[in-house]
Coordinates of C-alpha atoms and ligand atoms in Angstrom, one line a residue:
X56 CA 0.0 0.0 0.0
X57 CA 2.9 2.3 1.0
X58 CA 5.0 1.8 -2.6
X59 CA 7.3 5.6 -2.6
X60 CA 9.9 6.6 -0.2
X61 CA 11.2 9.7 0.0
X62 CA 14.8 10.5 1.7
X63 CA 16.0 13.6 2.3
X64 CA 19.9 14.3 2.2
X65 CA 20.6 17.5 1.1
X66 CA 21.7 18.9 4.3
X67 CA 25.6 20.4 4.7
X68 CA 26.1 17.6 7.5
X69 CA 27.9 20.1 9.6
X70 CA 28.3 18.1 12.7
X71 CA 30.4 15.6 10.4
X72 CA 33.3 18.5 8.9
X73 CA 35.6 18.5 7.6
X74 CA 34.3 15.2 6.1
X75 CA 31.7 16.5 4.3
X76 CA 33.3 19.9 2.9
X77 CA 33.3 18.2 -0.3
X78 CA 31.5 14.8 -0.2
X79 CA 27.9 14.0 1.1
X80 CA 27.6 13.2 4.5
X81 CA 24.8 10.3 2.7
X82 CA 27.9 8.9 1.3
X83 CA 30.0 8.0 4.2
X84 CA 31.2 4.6 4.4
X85 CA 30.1 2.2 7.1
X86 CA 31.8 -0.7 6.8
X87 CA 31.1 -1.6 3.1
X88 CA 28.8 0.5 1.9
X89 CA 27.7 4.5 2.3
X90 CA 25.3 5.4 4.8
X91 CA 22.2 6.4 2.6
X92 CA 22.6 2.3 0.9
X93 CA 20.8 1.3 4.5
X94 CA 17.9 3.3 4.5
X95 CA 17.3 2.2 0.8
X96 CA 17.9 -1.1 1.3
X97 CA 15.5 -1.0 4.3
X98 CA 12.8 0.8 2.1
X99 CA 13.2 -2.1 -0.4
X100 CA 12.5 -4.8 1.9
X101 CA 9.7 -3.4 3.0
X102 CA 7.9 -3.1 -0.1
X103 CA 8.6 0.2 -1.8
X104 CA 9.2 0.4 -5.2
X105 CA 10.3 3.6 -6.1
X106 CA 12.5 6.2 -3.9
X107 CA 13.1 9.9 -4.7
X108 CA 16.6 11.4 -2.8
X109 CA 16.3 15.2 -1.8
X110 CA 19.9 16.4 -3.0
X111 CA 21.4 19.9 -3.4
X112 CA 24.9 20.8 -5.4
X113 CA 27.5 19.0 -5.0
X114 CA 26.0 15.7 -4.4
X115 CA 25.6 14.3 -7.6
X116 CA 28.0 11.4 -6.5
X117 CA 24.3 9.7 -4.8
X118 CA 22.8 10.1 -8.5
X119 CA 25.9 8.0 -9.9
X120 CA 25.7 5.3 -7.2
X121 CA 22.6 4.2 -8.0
X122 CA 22.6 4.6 -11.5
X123 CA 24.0 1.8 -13.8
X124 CA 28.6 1.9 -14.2
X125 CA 28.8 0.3 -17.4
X126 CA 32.9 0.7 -17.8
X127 CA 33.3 -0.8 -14.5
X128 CA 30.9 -3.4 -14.9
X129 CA 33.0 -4.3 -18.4
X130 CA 36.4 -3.9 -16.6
X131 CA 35.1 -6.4 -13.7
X132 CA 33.8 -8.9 -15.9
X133 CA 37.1 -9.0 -18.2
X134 CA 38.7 -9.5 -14.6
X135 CA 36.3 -12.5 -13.9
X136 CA 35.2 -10.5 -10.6
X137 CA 31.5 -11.9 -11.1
X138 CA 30.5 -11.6 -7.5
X139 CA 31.8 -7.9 -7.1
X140 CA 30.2 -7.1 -11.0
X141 CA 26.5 -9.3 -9.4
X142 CA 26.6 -6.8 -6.6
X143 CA 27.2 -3.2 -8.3
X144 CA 24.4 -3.9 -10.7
X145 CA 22.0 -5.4 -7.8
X146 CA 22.6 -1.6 -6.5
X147 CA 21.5 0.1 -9.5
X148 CA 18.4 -2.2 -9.9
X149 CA 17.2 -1.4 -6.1
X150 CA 14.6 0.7 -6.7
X151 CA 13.3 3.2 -9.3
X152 CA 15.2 6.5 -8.5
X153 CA 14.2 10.0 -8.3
X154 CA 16.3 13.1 -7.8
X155 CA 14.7 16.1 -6.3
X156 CA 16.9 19.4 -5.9
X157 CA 16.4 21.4 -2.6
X158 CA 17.8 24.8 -3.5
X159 CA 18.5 26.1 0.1
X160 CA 18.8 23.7 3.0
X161 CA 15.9 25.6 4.3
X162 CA 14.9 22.5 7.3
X163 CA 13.7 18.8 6.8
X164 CA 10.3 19.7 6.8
X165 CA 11.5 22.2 3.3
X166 CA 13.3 19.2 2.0
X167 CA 10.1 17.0 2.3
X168 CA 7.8 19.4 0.6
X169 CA 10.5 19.3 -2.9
X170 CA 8.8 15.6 -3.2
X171 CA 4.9 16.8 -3.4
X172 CA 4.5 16.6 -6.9
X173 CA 6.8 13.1 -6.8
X174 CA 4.5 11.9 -4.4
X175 CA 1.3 12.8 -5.8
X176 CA -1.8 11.7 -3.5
X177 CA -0.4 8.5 -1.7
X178 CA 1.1 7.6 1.6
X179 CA 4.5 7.6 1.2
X180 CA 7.2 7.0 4.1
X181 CA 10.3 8.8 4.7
X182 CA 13.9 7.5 6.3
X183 CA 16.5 9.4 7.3
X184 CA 19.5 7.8 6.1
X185 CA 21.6 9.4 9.4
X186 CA 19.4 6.6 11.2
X187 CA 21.1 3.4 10.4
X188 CA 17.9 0.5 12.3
X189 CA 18.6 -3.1 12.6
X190 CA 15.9 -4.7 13.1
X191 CA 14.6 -8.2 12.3
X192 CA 11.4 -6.6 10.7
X193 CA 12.8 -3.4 8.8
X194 CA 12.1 -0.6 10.7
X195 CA 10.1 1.3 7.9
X196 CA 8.0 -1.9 7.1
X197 CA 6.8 -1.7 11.2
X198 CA 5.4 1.4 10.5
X199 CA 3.7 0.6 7.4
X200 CA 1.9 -2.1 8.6
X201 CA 0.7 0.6 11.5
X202 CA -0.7 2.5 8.8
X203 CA -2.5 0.3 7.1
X204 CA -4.4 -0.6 10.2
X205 CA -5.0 2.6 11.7
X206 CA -4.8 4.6 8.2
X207 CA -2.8 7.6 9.9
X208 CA 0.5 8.9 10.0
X209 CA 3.0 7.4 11.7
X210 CA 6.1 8.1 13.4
X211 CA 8.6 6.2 15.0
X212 CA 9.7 6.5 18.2
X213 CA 12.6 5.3 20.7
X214 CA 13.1 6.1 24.7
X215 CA 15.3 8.4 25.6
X216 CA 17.5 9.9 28.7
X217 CA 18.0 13.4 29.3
X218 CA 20.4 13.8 27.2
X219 CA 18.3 12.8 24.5
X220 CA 15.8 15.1 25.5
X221 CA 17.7 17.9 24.3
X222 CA 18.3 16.2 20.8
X223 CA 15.0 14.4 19.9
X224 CA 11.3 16.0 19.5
X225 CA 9.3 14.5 22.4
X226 CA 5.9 13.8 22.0
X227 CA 2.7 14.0 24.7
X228 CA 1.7 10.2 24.1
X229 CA -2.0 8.4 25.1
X230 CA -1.1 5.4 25.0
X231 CA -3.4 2.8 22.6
X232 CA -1.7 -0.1 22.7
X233 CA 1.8 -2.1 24.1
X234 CA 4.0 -0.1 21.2
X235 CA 1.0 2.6 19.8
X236 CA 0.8 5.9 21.1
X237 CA -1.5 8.7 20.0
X238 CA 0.2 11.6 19.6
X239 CA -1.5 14.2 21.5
X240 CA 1.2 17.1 21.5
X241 CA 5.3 17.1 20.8
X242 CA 8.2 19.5 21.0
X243 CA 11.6 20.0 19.7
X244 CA 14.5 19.5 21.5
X245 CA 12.8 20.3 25.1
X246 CA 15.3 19.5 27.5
X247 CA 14.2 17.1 30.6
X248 CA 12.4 19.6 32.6
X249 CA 9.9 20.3 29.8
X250 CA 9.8 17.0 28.0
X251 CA 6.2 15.3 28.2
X252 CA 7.7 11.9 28.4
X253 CA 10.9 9.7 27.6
X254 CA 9.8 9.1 23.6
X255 CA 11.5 10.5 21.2
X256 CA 10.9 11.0 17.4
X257 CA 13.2 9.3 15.2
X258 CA 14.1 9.1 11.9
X259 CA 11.2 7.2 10.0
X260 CA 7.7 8.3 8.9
X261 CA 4.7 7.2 7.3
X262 CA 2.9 10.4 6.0
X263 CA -0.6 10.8 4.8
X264 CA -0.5 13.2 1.8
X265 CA -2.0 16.2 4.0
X266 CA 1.4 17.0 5.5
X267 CA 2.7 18.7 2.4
X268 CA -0.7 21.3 3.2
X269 CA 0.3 21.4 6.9
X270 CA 4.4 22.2 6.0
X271 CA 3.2 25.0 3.9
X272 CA 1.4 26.1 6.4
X273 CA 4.5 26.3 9.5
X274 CA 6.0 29.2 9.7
X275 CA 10.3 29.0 9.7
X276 CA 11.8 28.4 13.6
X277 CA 14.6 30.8 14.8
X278 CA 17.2 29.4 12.6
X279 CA 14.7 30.4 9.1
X280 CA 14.1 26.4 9.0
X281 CA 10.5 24.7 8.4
X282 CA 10.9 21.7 10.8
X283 CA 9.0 18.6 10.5
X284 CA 7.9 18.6 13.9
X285 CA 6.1 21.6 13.6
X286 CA 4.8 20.5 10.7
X287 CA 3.7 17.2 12.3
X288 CA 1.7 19.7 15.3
X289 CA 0.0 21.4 12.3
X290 CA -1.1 18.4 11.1
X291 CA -2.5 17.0 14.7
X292 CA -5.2 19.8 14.3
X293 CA -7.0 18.1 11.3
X294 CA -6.4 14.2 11.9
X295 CA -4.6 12.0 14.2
X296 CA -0.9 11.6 14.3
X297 CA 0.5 8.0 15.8
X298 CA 3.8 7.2 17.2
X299 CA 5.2 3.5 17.2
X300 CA 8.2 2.0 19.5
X301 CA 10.1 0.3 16.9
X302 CA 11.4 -3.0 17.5
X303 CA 15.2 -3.7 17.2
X304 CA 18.4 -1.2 17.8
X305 CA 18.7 1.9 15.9
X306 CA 22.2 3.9 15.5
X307 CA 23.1 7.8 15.3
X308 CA 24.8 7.9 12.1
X309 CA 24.8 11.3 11.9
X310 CA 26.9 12.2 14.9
X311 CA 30.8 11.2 14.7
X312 CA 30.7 8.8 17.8
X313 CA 27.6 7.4 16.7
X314 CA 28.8 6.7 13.2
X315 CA 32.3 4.6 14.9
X316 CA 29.5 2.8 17.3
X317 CA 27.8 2.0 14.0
X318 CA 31.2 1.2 11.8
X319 CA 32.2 -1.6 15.0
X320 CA 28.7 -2.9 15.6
X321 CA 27.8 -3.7 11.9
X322 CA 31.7 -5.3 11.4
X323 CA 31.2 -7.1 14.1
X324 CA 27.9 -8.8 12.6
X325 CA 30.0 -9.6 9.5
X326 CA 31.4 -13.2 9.7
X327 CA 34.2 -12.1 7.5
X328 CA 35.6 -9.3 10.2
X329 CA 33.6 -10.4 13.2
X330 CA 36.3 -12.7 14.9
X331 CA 39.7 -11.3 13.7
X332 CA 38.0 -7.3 15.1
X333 CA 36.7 -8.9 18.4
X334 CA 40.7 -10.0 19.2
X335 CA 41.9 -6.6 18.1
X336 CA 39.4 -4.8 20.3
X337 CA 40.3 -6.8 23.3
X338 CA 43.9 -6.3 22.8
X339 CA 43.3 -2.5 23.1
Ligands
LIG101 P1 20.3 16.5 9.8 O1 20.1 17.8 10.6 O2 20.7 15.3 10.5 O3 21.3 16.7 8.6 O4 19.0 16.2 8.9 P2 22.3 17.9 8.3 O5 21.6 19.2 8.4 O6 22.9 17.6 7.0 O7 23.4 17.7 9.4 P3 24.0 18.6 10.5 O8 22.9 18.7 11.6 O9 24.3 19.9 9.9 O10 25.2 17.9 11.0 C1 18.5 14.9 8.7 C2 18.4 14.6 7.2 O11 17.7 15.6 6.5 C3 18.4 16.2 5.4 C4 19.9 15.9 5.7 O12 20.7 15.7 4.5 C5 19.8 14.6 6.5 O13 19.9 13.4 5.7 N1 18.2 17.6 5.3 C6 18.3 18.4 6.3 C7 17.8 18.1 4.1 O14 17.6 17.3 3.1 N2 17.5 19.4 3.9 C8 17.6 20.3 5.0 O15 17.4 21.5 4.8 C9 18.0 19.8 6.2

């Protein structure tokens, strides 16, 4: 039912410089592969079809990644390198894949509003490739299934400390069930003395198509940016807004420690590293 994903990365990813002065954050390597390859490989196992990428200048090198590399795929089949040359054209043959400039990084909630006409009058879901989730059922496909049953929007949430409190939205939950929450109210970045509770918005969302109205409708924050969140309250006003506690671990690929925590957790899952990187940890 949900069939297009939309992923926003045209951000300057200023908490990762100097690394991104002059290459996407998206396309950071974790272990094998660059960051924004999880969150489509997630949206593909959960049933989409076709993905647009929110991009600005000087990230064209997404657009070539998932597009077809015909001298390479010669020059590795000449070499006899079959399994490399099976796995770059597996990545160009994901998904069906859009491109959508955002002129100014005017907020997430700006970036989301370039896919409208994309998206046309459909649910659609949206991953944050920062978020890198393992989870035995992909974390986009959890929410999905929420929508169908409840036919809302949906969010994903995860508990958080106090620290986290002053990074995440927090929503006001009722609760419905043992991992539903209504949404009843949320704010940005709180801190723990204002926070409604410990759940915290991540990055995944299942829209219904009347958020594009309710982002034109919110006004820029401080910083001139049209956030999501605020966008997200607007919407609350007309329909109901759900949050979901996801199943499974979720890293913070977008923050340097987070993206090492990432890097050693996902090489440790890899049969070919695992052993040889748990020694060389211990030795440390
Ligand atoms: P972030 O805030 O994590 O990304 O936004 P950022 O702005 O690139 O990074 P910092 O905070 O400066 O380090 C989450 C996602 O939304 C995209 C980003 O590219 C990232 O993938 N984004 C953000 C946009 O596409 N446009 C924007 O205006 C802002």
């Amino acid at each position: 039912m949900v069939k297009k994903a939309v992923i926003p990365a045209a951000g300057f990813g200023t908490r990762f410089l100097p690394a991104t002065k002059s290459q996407p954050k998206e396309m950071l390597n974790v272990v094998d592969k660059p960051l924004i390859q999880y969150s489509v490989e997630e949206a593909v196992l959960s049933g989409i079809e076709s993905i647009a990428v929110i991009t600005s200048r000087g990230k064209s090198s997404m657009e070539d990644y998932f597009d077809r590399s015909p001298e390479l795929e010669q020059f590795l089949e000449e070499k006899g390198k079959i399994d490399l040359l099976e796995e770059i054209k597996r990545i160009s043959s994901l998904a069906e894949f859009y491109f959508v400039r955002q002129k100014k990084a005017l907020g997430l909630g700006h970036a989301i509003l370039q896919a409208k006409n994309y998206v046309g009058r459909e649910p659609f879901a949206v991953l944050l490739p920062d978020d890198i989730f393992e989870c035995s059922k992909p974390c986009i496909k959890q929410l999905i299934d929420v929508y169908s049953e409840l036919k809302a929007s949906v969010i994903v949430l995860g508990r958080v400390d106090e620290e986290g409190t002053k990074k995440y939205g927090i929503i006001k939950p009722k609760q419905i069930s043992e991992r539903i929450f209504q949404v009843e109210d949320m704010v940005e970045k709180p801190g723990p003395e204002k926070a409604f509770s410990d759940l915290g918005i991540l990055g995944r969302y299942v829209f219904s198509t009347e958020i594009f109205d309710a982002i034109k409708k919110t006004e820029p924050d401080k910083r001139g940016e049209i956030q999501i969140t605020d966008a997200i309250r607007l919407l609350l006003e007309t329909q109901p807004v759900y949050g979901y506690l996801f199943e499974g671990k979720r890293y913070d690929a977008g923050d340097k420690l987070g993206f090492i925590e990432a890097t050693i957790d996902l090489a440790l899952k890899r049969p070919e590293f695992s052993q040889r990187l748990r020694e060389y940890l211990k030795e440390l």
